[in-house]
Coordinates of C-alpha atoms in Angstrom, one line a residue:
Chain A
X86 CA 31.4 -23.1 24.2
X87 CA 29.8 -20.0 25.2
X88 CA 25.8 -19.1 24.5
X89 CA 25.1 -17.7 21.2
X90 CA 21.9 -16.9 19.7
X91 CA 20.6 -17.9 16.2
X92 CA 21.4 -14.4 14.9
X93 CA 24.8 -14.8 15.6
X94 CA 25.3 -18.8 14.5
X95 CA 23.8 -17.3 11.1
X96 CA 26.0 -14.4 10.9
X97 CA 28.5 -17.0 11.3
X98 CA 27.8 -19.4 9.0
X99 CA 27.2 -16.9 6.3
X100 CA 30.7 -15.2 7.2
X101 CA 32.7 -18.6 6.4
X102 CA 31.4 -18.9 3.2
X103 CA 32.9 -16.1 1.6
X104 CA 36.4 -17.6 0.7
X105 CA 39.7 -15.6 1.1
X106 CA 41.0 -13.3 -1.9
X107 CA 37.1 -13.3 -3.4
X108 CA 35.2 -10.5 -4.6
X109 CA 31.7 -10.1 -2.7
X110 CA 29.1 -7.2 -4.1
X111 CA 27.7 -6.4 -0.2
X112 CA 24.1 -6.2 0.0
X113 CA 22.8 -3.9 3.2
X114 CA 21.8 -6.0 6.6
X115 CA 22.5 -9.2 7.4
X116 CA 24.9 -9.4 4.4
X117 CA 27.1 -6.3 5.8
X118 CA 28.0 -7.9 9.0
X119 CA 28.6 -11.5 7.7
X120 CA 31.1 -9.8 5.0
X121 CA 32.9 -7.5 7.6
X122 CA 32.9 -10.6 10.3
X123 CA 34.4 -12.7 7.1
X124 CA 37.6 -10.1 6.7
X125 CA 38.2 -10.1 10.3
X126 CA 38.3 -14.1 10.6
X127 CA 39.2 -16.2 7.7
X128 CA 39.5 -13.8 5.0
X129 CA 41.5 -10.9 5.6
X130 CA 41.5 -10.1 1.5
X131 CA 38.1 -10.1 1.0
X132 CA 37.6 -7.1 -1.3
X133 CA 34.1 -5.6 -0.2
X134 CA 32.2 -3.9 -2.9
X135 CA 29.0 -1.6 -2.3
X136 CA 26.9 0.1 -4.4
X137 CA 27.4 3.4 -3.4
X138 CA 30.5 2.7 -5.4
X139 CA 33.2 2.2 -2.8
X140 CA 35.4 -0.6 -3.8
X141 CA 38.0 -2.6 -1.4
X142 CA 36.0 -1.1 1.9
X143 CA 37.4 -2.0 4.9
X144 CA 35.3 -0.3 7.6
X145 CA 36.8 -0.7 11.3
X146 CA 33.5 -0.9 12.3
X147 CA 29.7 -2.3 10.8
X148 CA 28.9 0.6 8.1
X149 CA 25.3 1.7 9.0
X150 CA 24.5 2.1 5.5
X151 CA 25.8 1.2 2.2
X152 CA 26.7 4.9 2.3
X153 CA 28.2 5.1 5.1
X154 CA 31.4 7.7 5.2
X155 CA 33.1 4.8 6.9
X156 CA 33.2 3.0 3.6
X157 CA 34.6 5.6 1.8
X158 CA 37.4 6.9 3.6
X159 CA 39.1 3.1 3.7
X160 CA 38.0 1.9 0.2
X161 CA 40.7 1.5 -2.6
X162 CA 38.5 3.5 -4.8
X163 CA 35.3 5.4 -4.9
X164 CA 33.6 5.8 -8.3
X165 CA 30.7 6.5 -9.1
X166 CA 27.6 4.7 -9.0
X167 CA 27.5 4.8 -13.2
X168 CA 30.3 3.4 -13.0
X169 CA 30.1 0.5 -10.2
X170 CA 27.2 -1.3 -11.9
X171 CA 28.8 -0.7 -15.3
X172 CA 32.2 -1.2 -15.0
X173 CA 32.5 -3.5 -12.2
X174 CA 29.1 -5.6 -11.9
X175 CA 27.9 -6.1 -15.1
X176 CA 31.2 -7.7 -17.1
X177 CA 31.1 -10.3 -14.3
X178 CA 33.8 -8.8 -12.7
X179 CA 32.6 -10.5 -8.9
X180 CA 32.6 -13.4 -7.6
X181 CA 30.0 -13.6 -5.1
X182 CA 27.0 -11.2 -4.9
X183 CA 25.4 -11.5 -1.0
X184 CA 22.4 -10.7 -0.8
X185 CA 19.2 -10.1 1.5
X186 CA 15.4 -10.4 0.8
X187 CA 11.9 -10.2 2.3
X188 CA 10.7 -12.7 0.7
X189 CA 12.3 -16.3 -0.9
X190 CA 10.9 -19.3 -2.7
X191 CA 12.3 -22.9 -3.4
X192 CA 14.0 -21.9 -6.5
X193 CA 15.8 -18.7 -5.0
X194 CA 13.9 -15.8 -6.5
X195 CA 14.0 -13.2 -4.5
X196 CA 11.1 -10.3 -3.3
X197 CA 11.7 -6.8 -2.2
X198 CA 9.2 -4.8 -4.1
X199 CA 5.6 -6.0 -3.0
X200 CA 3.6 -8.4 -0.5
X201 CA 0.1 -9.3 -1.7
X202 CA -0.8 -10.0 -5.1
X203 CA -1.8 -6.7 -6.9
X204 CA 1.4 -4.2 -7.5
X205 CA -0.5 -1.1 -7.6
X206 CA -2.7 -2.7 -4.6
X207 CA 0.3 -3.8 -2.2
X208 CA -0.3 -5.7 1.1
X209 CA 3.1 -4.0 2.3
X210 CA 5.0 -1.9 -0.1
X211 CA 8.6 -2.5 0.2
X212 CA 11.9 -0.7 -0.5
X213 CA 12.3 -2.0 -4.3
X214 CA 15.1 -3.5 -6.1
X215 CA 18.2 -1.7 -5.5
X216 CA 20.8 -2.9 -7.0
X217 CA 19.8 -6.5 -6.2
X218 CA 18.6 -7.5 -9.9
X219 CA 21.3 -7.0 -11.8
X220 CA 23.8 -8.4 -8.6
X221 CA 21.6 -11.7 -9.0
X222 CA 22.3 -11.6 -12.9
X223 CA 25.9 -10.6 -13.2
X224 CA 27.9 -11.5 -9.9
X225 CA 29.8 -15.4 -10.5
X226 CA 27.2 -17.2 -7.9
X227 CA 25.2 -15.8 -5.2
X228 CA 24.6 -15.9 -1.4
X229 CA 21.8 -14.9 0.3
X230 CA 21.3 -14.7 4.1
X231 CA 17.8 -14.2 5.6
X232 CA 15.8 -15.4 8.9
X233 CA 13.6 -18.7 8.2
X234 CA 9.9 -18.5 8.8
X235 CA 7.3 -19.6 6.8
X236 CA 6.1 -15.8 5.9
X237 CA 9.7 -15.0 4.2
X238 CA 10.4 -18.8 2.7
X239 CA 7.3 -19.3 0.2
X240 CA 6.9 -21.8 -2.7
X241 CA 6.3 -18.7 -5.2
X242 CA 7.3 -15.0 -4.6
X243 CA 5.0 -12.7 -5.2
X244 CA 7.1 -10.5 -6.8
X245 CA 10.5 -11.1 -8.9
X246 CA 12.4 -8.7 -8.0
X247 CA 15.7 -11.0 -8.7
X248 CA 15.8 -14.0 -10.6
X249 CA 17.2 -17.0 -9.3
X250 CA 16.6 -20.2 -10.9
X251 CA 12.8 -19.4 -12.2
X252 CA 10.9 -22.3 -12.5
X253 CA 13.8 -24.7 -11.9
X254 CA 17.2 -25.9 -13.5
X255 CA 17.9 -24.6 -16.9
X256 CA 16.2 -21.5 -16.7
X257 CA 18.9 -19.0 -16.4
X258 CA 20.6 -20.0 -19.4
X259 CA 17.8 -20.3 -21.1
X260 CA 17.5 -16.2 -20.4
X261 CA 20.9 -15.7 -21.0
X262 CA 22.4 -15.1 -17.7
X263 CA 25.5 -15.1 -16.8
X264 CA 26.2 -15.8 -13.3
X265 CA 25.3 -18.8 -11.2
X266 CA 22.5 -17.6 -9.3
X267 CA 22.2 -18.5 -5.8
X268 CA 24.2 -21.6 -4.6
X269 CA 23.5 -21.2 -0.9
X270 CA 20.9 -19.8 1.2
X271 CA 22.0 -19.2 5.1
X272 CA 19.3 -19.3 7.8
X273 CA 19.1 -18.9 11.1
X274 CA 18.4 -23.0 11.4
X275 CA 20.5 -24.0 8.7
X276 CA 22.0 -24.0 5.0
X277 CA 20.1 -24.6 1.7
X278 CA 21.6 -25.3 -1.5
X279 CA 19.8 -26.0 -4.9
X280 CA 19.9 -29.3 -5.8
X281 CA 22.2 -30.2 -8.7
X282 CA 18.8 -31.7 -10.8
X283 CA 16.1 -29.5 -10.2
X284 CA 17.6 -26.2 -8.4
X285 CA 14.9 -26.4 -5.9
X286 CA 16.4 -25.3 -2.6
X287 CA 17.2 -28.3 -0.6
X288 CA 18.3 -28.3 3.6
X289 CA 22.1 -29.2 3.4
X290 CA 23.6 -28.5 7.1
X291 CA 21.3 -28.0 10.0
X292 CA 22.9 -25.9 13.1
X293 CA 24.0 -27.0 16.1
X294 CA 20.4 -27.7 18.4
X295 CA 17.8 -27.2 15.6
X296 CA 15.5 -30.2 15.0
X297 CA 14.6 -31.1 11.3
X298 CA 11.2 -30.9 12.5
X299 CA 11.7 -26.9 13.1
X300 CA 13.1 -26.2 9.5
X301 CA 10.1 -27.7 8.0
X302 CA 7.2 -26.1 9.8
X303 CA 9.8 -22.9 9.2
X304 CA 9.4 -23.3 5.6
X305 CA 6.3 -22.5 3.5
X306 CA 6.6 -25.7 1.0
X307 CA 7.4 -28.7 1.5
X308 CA 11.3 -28.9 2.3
X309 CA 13.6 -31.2 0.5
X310 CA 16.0 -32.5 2.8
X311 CA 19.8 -34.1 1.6
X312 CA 20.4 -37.6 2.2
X313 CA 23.2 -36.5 4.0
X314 CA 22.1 -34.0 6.0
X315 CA 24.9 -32.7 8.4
X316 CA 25.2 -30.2 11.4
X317 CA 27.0 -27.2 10.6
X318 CA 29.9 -26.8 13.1
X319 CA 28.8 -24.0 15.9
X320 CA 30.3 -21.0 16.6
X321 CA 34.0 -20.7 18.0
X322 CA 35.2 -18.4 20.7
X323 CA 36.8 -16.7 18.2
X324 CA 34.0 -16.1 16.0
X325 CA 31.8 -15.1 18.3
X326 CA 34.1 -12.4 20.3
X327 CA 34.8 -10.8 16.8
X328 CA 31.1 -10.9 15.9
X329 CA 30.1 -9.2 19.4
X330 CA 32.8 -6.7 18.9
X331 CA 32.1 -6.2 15.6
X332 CA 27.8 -5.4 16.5
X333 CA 29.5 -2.8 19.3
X334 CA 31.7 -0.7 17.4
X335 CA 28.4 -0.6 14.7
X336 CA 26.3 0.4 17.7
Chain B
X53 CA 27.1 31.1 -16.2
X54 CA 26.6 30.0 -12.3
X55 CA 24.3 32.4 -11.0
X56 CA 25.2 32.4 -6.8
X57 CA 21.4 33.2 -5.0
X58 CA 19.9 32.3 -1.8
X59 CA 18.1 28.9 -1.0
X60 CA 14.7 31.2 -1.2
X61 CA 15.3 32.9 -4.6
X62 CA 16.7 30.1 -6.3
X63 CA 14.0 27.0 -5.3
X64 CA 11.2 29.7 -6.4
X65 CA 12.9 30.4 -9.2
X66 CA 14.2 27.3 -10.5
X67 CA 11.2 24.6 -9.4
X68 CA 8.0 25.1 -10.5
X69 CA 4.5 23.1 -9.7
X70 CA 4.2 20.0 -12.2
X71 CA 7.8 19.9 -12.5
X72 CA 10.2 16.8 -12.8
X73 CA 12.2 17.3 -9.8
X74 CA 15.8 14.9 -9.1
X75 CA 16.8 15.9 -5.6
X76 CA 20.1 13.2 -5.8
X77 CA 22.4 11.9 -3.0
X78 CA 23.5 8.5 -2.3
X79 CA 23.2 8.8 1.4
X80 CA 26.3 11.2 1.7
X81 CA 25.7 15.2 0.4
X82 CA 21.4 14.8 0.6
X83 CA 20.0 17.9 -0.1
X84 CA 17.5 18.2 2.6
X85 CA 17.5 22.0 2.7
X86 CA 16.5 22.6 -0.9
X87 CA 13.7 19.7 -0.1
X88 CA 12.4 21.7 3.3
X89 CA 13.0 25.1 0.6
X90 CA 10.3 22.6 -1.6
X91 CA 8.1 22.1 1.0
X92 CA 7.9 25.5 2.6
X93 CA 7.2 27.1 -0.8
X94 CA 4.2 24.8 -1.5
X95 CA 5.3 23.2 -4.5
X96 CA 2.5 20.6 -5.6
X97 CA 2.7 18.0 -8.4
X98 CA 6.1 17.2 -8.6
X99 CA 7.4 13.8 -10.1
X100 CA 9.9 13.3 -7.7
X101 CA 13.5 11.1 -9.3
X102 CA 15.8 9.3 -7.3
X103 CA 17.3 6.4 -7.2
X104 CA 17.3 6.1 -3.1
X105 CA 14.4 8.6 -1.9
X106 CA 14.8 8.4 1.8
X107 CA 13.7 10.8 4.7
X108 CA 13.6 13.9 3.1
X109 CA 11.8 12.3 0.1
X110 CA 9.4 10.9 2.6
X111 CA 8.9 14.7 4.0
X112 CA 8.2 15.6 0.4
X113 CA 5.9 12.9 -0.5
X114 CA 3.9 13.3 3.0
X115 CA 4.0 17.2 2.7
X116 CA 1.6 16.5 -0.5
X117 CA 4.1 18.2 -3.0
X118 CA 4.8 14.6 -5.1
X119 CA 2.2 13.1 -7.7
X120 CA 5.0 10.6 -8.9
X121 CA 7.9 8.9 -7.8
X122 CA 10.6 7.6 -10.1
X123 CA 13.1 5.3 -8.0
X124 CA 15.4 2.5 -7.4
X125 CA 15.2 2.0 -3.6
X126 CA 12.8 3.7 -0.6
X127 CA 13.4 2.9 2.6
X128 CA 15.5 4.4 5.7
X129 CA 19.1 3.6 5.5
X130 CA 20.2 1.6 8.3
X131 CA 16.5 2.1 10.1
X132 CA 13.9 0.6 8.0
X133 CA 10.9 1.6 5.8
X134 CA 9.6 5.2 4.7
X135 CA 6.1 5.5 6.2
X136 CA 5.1 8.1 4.3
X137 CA 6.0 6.3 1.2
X138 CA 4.3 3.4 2.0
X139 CA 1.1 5.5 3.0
X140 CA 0.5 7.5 0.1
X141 CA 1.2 3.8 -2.2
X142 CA -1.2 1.8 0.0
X143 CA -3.6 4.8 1.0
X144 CA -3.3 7.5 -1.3
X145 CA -2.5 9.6 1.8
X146 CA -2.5 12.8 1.5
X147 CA -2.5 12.1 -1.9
X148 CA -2.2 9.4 -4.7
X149 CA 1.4 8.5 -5.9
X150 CA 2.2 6.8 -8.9
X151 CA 5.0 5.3 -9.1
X152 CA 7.7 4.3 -11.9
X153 CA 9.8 1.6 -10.8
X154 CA 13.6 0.6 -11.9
X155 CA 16.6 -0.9 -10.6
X156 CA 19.9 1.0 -9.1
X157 CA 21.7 0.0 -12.4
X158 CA 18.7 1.3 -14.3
X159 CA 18.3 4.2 -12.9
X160 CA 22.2 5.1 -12.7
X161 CA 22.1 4.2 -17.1
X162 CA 19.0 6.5 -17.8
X163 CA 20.7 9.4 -16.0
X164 CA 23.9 8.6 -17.9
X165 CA 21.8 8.4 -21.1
X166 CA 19.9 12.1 -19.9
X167 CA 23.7 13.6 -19.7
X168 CA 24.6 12.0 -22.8
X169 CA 22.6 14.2 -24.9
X170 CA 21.2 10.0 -25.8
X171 CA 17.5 9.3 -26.1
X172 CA 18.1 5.7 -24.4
X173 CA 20.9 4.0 -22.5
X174 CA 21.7 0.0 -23.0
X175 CA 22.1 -2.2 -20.0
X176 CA 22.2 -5.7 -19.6
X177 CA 19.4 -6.1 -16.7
X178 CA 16.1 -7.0 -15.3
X179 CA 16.4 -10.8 -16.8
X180 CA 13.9 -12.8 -15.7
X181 CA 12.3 -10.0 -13.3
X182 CA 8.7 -8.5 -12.9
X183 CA 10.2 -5.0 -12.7
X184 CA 9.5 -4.7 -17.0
X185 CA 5.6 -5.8 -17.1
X186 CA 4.6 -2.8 -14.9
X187 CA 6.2 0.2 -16.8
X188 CA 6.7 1.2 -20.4
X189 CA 10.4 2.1 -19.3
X190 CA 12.5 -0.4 -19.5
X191 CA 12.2 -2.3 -22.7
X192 CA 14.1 -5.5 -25.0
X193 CA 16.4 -4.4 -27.2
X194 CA 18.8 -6.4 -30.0
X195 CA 22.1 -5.9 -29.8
X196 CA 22.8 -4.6 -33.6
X197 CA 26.2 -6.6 -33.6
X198 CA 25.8 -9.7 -31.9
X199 CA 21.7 -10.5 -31.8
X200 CA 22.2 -10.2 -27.9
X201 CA 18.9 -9.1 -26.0
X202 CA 19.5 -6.5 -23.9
X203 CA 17.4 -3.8 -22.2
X204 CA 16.9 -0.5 -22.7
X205 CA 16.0 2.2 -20.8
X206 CA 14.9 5.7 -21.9
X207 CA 16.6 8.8 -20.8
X208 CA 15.9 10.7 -17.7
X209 CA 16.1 14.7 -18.4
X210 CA 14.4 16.2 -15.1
X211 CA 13.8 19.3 -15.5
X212 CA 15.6 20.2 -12.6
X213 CA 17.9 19.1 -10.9
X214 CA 19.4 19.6 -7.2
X215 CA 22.4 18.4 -5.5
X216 CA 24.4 19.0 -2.2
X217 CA 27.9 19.8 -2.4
X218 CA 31.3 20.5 -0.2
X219 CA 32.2 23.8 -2.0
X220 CA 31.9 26.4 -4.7
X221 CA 33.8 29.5 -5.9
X222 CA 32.1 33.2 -6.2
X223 CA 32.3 32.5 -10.0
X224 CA 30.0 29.4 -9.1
X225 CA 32.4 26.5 -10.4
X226 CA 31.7 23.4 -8.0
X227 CA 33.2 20.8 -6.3
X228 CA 32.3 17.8 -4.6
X229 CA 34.0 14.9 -3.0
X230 CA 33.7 11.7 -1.3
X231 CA 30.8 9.1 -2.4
X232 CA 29.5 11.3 -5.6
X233 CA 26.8 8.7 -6.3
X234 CA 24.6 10.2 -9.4
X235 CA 25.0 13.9 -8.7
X236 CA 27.3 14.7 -11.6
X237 CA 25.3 12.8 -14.3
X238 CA 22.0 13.9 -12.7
X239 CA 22.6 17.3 -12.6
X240 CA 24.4 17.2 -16.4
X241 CA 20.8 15.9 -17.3
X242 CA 19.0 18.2 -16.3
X243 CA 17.9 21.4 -17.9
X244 CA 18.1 23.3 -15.3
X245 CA 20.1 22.8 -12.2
X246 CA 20.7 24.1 -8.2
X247 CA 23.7 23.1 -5.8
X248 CA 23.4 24.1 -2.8
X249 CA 27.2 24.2 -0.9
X250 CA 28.8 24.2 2.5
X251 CA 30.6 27.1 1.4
X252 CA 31.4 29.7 -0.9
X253 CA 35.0 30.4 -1.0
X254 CA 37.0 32.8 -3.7
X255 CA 39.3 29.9 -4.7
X256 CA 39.1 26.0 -5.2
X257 CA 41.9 23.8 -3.4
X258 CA 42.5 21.4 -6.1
X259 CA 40.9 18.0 -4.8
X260 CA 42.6 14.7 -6.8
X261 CA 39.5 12.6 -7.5
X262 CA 36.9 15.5 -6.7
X263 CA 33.8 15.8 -9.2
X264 CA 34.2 19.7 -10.6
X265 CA 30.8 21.0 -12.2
X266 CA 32.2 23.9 -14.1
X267 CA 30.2 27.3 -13.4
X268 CA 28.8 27.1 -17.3
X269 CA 27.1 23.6 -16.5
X270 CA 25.2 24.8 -13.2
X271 CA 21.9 27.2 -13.2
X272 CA 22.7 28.7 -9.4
X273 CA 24.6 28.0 -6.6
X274 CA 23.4 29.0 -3.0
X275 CA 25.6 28.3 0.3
X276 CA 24.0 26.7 2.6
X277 CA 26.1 25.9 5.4
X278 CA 24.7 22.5 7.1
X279 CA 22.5 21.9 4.0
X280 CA 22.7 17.8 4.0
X281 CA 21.9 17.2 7.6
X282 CA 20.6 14.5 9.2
X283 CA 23.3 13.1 6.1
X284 CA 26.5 13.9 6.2
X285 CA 29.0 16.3 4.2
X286 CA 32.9 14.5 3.8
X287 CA 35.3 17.0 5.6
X288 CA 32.0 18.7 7.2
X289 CA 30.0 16.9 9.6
X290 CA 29.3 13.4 9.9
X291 CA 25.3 11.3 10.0
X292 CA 23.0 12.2 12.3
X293 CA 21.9 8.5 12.7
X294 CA 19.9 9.5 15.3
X295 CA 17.8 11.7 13.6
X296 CA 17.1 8.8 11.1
X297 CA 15.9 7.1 13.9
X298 CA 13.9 9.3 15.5
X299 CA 12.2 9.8 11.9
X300 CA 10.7 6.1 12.0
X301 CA 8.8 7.4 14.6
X302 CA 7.8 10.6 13.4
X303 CA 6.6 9.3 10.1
X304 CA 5.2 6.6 10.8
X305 CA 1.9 8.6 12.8
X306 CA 0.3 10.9 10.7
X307 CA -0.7 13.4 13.0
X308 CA 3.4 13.0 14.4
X309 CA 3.9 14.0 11.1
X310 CA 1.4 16.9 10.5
X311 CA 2.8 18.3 13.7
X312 CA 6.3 18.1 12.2
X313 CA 4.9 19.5 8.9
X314 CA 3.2 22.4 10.5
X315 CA 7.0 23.4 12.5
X316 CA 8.8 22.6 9.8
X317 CA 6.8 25.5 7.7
X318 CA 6.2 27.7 11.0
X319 CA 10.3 28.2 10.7
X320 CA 11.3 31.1 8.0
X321 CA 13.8 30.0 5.9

């Protein structure tokens, strides 16, 4: 087995869970590549959906935005946006909506708008919401990918800028929603999954090399770990070639 | 009736100080020349709509001509954050900006609801979110069938509106092609309207799937030829990414960006 970096063992692991022949709403980022790297390994009939209303994408190379002319010119169909979060999203149409965030806490929820306390007083104002609310409400479960450290994971967000499980289990349905929430969370050190009790976000699958000890001081509350905690398989040649490729042609 | 003027004529006439303003574009067809137009011309107190300000909207927002933003999503496409978005929120630099906050899907409904001749559009969004508690625009609502809560949102009606396009005729009829985002519903919202096009050509080539604004639904049309760059034009010219790139760096210093301000109005139009 070759070197690989953490980046690219989380682009990996995030890639092999979206199944063959699903439906995945594609958040920009992280999201983006593990989607494309996805279709080029295991699941040739993913069907990519973006926001800028391009359904079916299949880009020959990483879009550099969810705009990205790329996208358009191989989709199945471009609609409008209208017509992508009203038609598509919102009937619960998707299966899996893979998303990004700055920051995350234990039950999911998910930041984008603000850091610091005070809205109209931000630490760091961030891009906003996007499409991301209504793909955390409406999509059949939800994925999101983001880099561990203790300044993105937090025990509360300070902004909800897409719900996840609230407080814990039974929210959602309390509110009505539809969809799942999120059922995985990929890392760069591992996965996290909510527990089936409580929904708090709980370390399944550690990668290859990481010590436990690393995911905990990497989280900002205190981490629940599984009973049976396993080592997520690394990176094939494969995989990795694809992904490298992949980051080139995007370059 | 489509009137067909230049950039010049048509921004001064058409957008007026205190004016709500959508420049729309969802990364494809931006129209950055009508923004510089803005900018050049002095424009102050705009509300600003769109649901993805990026560069040019930063331009606009550093250039002082914004008191309000009305958005989904700010930030650089493929590049990172908008400094001079973030400035003017966390420093009121060069001057204060409110802002009114929404998601892509409610953003995308309150246009439809503006086009629709509606005084509020029906979505089922913002669950569980913090996005609701800090504006007065987005709202419960009881589903008069079913009891289902929902959310409204009220209509956006800028009153102008300006969009990018591939091409329109001499009698100003336009069409557009490729990712069409918002434009048709934006500009069908707004009470007045400017497209500014690639080209003007005497006849159409019939596009399958092409968004047509009929002359009669467009205020003026001006040609433009390279009017979305650093964004791209379908059958045109493709991104500039590096110009995006190269923006991070200009924005993010002010005096960068005072120096880009002061060329950007030093050039005649």
């Amino acid at each position: 087995m070759s070197d690989y970096t953490a980046d690219e063992m989380m682009s990996v692991a995030a890639a092999r869970a979206l199944g063959e022949g699903m439906s995945c709403f594609v958040g920009i980022g992280l999201p983006s590549t593990a989607a494309n790297l996805a279709r080029r390994t295991h699941a040739p009939n993913l069907t990519l959906i973006y926001e800028s209303g391009c359904l079916g994408a299949k880009p020959s190379r990483l879009p550099l935005s969810i705009g990205d002319g790329e996208l358009a010119d191989t989709a199945d169909a471009v609609v409008s946006v209208p017509e992508v979060f009203n038609y598509w999203l919102q009937p619960g149409r998707i299966d899996v909506g893979f998303l990004s965030a700055a920051q995350l806490d234990k039950f999911g929820n998910i930041n984008t708008t603000v850091i610091g306390s005070d809205y109209h007083d931000p630490k760091v104002r961030l891009p906003g919401a996007g499409g991301a609310p209504e793909i955390a409400a409406s999509c059949r479960e939800v994925f999101v990918v983001l880099r561990q450290n203790p300044r993105a994971f937090v025990e509360k967000v300070d902004f909800v800028t897409s719900f996840g499980h609230g407080s814990g289990k039974g929210d959602r349905e309390r509110l009505g929603l539809r969809g799942a929430g999120p059922t995985l969370v990929v890392t760069d050190l591992g996965l996290l999954r909510p527990d089936p009790e409580t929904a708090e976000l709980t370390l399944t699958e550690l990668h290859p090399g990481v010590r436990l000890e690393q995911a905990v001081s990497s989280t900002g509350w205190t981490l629940k770990v599984a009973a049976d905690l396993k080592t997520t398989p690394a990176p094939t040649e494969h995989e990795l070639t694809l992904l490298r490729e992949l980051k080139k042609a995007g370059e | 009736m489509a009137r067909v003027l230049s950039l010049g004529e048509a921004v001064a006439e058409l957008v007026h100080d205190g004016d709500t303003v959508a420049l729309e574009g969802f990364t494809h067809l931006i129209p950055v020349a009508a923004g510089h137009e803005i900018i050049r011309q002095g424009r102050r107190g705009l509300t600003l709509v769109r649901m993805t300000p990026d560069i040019v909207y930063d331009q606009l927002i550093g250039a002082g001509c914004a008191s309000k933003l009305i958005f989904s999503w700010g930030g650089n496409p493929g590049v990172g954050s908008l400094h001079r978005f973030r400035d003017a929120v966390q420093h009121s630099w060069p001057v204060p900006l409110e802002i009114e906050e929404h998601s892509h899907a409610g953003m995308a409904n309150r246009y439809v609801a503006g086009a629709s001749g509606l005084p509020f559009a029906v979505l089922r969004g913002y669950t569980g979110t913090d996005l609701a508690a800090q504006t007065d625009t987005i709202k419960p609502i009881t589903c008069p069938f079913t009891g289902e809560q929902l959310t409204a949102v009220p209509a956006l009606n800028p009153d102008v509106t300006i969009v990018h396009a591939q091409r329109a005729d001499r009698a100003g009829n336009v069409q557009l092609w490729g990712i069409a985002g918002v434009q048709k519903e934006a500009v069908l919202a707004a009470k007045r309207s400017l497209v500014t096009v690639e080209e003007v050509v005497d006849e159409l080539a019939p596009r399958p799937g092409a968004v047509v604004l009929p002359t009669w639904a467009v205020t003026a049309v001006a040609e433009v030829p390279g009017g979305a760059k650093p964004s791209y034009a379908a059958g045109y010219y493709e991104r500039d990414n590096a110009a995006y790139q190269a923006w991070d760096e200009i924005g993010r210093d002010r005096e960068e960006f005072t120096k880009w301000l002061s060329d950007l109005r030093g050039v005649k139009a």
